[in-house]
XYZ file of C-alpha atoms in Angstrom:
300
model
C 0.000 0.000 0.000
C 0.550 3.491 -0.497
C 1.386 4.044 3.318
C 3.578 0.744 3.746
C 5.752 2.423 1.156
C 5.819 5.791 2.789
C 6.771 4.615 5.769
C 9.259 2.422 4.478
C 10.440 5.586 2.890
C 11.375 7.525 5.925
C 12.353 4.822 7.900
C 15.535 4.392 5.211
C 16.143 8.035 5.912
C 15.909 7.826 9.842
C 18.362 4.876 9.192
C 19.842 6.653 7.550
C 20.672 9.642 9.633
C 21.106 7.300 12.572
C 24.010 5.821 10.959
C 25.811 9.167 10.529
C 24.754 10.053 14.192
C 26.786 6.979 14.963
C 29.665 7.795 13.097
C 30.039 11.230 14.432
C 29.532 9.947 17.986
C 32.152 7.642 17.265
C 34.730 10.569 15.715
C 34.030 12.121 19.458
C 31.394 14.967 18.214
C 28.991 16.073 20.755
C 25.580 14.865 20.798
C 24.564 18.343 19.315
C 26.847 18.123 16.265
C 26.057 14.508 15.661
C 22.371 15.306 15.060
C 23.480 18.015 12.289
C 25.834 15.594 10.811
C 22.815 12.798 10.898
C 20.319 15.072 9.491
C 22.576 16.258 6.706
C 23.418 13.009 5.473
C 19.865 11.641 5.822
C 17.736 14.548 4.426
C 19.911 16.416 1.915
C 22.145 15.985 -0.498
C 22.273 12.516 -2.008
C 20.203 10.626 0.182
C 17.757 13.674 0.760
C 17.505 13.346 -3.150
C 17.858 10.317 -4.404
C 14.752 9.031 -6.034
C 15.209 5.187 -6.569
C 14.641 3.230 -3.762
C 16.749 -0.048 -4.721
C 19.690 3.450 -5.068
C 18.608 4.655 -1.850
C 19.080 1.298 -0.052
C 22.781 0.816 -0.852
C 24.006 4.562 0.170
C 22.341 4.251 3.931
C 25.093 1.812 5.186
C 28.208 4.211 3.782
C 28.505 5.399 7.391
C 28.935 1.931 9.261
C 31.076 0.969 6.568
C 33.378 4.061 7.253
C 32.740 3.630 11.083
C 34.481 0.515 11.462
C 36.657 0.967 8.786
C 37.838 3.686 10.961
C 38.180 1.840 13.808
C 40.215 -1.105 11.985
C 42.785 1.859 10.808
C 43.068 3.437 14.367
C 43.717 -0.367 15.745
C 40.628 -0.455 18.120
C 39.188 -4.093 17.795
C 40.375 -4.500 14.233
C 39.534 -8.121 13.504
C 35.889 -6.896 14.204
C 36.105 -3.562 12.976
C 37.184 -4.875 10.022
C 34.539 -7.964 9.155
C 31.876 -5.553 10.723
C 33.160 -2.767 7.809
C 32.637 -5.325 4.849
C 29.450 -6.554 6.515
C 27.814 -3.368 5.999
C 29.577 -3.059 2.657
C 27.872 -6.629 1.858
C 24.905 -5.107 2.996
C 25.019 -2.420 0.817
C 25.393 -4.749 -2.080
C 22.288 -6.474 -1.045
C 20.632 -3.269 -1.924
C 19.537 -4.539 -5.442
C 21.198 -2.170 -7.461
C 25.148 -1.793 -7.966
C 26.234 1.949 -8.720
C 26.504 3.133 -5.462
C 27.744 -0.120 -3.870
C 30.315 0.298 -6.640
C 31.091 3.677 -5.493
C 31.231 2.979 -1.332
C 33.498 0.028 -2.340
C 36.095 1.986 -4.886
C 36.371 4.491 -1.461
C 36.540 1.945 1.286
C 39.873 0.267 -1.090
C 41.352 3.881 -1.583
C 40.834 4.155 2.322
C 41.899 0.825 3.294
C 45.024 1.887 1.079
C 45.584 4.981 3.414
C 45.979 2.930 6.209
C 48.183 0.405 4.442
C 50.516 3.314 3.458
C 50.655 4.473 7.364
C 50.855 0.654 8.531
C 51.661 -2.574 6.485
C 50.009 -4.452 8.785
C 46.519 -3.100 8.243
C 46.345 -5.192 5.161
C 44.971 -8.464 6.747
C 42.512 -6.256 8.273
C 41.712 -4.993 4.155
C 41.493 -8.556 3.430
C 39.364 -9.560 6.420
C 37.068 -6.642 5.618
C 36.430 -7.741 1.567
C 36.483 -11.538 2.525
C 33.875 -10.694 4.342
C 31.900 -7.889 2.019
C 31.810 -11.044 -0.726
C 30.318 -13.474 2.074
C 27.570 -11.308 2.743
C 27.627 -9.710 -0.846
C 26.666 -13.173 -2.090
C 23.409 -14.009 -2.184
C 22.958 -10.584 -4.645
C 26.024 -10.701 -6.342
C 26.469 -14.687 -7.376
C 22.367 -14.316 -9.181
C 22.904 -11.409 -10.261
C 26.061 -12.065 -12.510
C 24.048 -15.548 -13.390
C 21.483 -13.155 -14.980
C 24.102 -10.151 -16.203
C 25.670 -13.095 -18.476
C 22.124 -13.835 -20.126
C 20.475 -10.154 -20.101
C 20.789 -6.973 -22.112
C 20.873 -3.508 -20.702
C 19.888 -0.423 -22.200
C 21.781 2.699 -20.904
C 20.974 5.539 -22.892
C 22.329 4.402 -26.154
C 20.343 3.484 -29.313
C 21.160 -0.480 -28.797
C 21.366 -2.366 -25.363
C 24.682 -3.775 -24.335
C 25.281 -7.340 -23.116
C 27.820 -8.355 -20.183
C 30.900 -8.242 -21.904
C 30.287 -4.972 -24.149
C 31.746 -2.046 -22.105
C 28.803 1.054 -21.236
C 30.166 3.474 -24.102
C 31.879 6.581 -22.298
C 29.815 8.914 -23.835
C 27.082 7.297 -21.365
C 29.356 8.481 -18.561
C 29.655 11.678 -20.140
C 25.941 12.483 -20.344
C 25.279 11.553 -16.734
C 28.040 13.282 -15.067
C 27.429 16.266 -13.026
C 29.121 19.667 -14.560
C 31.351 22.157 -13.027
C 28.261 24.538 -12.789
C 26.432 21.684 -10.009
C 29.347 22.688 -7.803
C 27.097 25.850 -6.824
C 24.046 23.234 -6.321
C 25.937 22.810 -2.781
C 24.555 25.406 -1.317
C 21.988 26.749 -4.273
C 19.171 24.668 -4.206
C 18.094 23.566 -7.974
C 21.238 23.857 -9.392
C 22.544 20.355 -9.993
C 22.344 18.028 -12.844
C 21.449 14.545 -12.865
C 21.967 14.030 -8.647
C 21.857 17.296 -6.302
C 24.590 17.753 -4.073
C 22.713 20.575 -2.129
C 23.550 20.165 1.871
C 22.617 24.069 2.701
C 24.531 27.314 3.320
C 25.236 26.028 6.831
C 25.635 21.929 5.919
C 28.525 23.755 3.811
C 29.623 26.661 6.195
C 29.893 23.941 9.371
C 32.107 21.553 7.118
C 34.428 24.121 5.373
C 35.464 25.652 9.077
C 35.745 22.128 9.993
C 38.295 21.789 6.828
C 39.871 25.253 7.607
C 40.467 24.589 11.750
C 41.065 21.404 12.611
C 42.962 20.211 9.472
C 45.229 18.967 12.542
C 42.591 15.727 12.666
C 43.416 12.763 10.457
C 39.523 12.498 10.201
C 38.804 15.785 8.745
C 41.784 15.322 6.374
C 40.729 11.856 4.507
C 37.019 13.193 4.494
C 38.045 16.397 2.941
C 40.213 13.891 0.154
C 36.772 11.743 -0.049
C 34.363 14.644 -0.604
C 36.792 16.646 -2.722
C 37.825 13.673 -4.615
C 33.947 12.509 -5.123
C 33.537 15.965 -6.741
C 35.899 15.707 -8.984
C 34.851 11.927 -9.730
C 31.511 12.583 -10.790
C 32.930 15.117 -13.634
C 33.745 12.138 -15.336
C 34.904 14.108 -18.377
C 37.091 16.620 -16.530
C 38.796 14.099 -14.622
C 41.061 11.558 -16.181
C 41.095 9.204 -13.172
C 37.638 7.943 -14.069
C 38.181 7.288 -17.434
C 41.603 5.424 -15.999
C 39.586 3.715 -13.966
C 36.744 3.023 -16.597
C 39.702 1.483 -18.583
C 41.138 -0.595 -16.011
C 39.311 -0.901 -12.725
C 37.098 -4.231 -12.651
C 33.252 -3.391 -12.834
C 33.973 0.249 -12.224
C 32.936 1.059 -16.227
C 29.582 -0.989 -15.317
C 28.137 2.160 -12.914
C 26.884 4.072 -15.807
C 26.233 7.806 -13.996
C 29.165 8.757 -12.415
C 27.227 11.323 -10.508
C 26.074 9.388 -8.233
C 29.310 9.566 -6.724
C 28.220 12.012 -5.260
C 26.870 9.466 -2.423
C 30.569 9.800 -1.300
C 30.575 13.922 -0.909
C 28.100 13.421 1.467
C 28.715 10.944 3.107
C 31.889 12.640 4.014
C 30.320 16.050 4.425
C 28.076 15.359 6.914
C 30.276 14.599 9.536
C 33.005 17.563 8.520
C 29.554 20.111 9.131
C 29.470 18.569 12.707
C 33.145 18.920 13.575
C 33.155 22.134 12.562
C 29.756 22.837 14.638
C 31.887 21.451 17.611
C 34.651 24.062 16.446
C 32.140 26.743 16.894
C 30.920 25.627 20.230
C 34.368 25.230 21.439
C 35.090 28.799 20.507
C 31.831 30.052 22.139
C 31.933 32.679 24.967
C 29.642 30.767 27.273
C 31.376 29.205 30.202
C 29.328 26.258 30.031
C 29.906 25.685 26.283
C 33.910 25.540 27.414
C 33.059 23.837 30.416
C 31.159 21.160 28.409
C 34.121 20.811 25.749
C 36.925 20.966 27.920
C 35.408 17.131 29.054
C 35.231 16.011 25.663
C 38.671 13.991 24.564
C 40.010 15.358 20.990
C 40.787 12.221 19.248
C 43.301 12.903 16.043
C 43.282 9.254 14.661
């Protein structure tokens, strides 16, 4: 029914938000912050926006994914940290459709390759964490390459494609966002294909994150995630993706590279709630001080 669907509808988005609550709880942001960080993530930009619900599905669980990926890098629990990271990656694959699982997993391996870069050792964690993505991954992925060797796709071309004919790039071309959707940040209905807007203050909170505590490990990869997801999605502009459309396995199969965008918020919501903790810090009120002078700064 009409109201099953509705309220299966928001409850994706209260997930949704719950999950980046959880993550910015976990990067140490106050209770305050978190909510802003949640309620970007779950009501704006890509999520706010997105209109397909099997697309909708997969972006909710970017959070946990980055949660415990987080964890695994810092060292805390990183055998679970790790299998629960891929879990919700897995679960993200479940979603039914595979551009933004794609996209979460092309970010989690450039992350997981961060940590490898600090610490050799991290890479059994990497392993653990995709072993484990495929396990749950499989009762999606395993049918639904069974059917992707038998079926035909149309994707915006006069003829479908089968399995082993590569998505034409000019496909990627005509569904990637422009420089102009840059503005759609913060104007709303300026975007093309996917809107990026998370508000005059979403973007305000997250840039004096970027320009004040640049001393955080956190805010530094999610600036390289959100920055680098902008750039991604102007497939045209940007060489990497038609490097990785080349060479990167399924990567050329995710036809509208602006739904990478599902990474620049992802990693924008929590950079808005650090920087609202910035601002509180910096507040005149004793008990604001009071309140952050018991919270421990945490630079993984």
């Amino acid at each position: 029914s009409d109201t099953t669907l509705n309220l299966w509808f928001v409850l994706m988005h209260y997930l949704g938000g719950l999950f980046c609550y959880l993550l910015c709880r976990d990067l140490e942001c106050s209770r305050m912050a978190s909510v802003l960080g949640g309620l970007i993530f779950a009501v704006s930009g890509f999520v706010g926006n997105v209109d397909w619900p099997q697309v909708l599905t997969g972006s909710i669980w970017a959070p946990l994914v980055f949660l415990f990926l987080f964890r695994a890098g810092r060292g805390e629990q990183a055998a679970a940290s790790a299998a629960l990271s891929g879990m919700f990656l897995g679960l993200a694959w479940l979603s039914g459709h595979h551009e933004v699982p794609v996209y979460i997993s092309y970010a989690a391996g450039f992350t997981w390759l961060y940590f490898i870069s600090r610490d050799r050792r991290v890479a059994g964690w990497a392993a653990l964490a995709f072993s484990v993505a495929a396990l749950t991954a499989a009762f999606q992925v395993i049918p639904g390459y069974e059917y992707g060797q038998l079926a035909i796709r149309w994707v915006g071309v006069e003829n479908p494609v089968g399995w082993k004919a590569p998505i034409p790039y000019l496909v990627h071309e005509q569904y990637s966002i422009d420089p102009r959707s840059v503005l759609g940040i913060v104007l709303p209905a300026i975007f093309k294909d996917v809107n990026p807007f998370i508000g005059l203050i979403g973007f305000t909170m997250a840039a004096l994150a970027v320009a004040k505590r640049w001393d955080l490990q956190a805010v530094r990869w999610l600036t390289c995630l959100a920055f680098g997801a902008l750039l991604m999605a102007m497939a045209p502009a940007n060489p990497l993706h038609g490097l990785l459309y080349v060479a990167a396995p399924v990567f050329g199969k995710a036809r509208v590279p602006a739904r990478m965008l599902v990474i620049f918020s992802f990693a924008a919501a929590p950079l808005a709630a650090l920087g609202l903790d910035y601002l509180r810090d910096q507040a005149g009120d004793p008990w604001l001080r009071k309140a952050a002078a018991r919270r421990r700064r945490r630079a993984w």
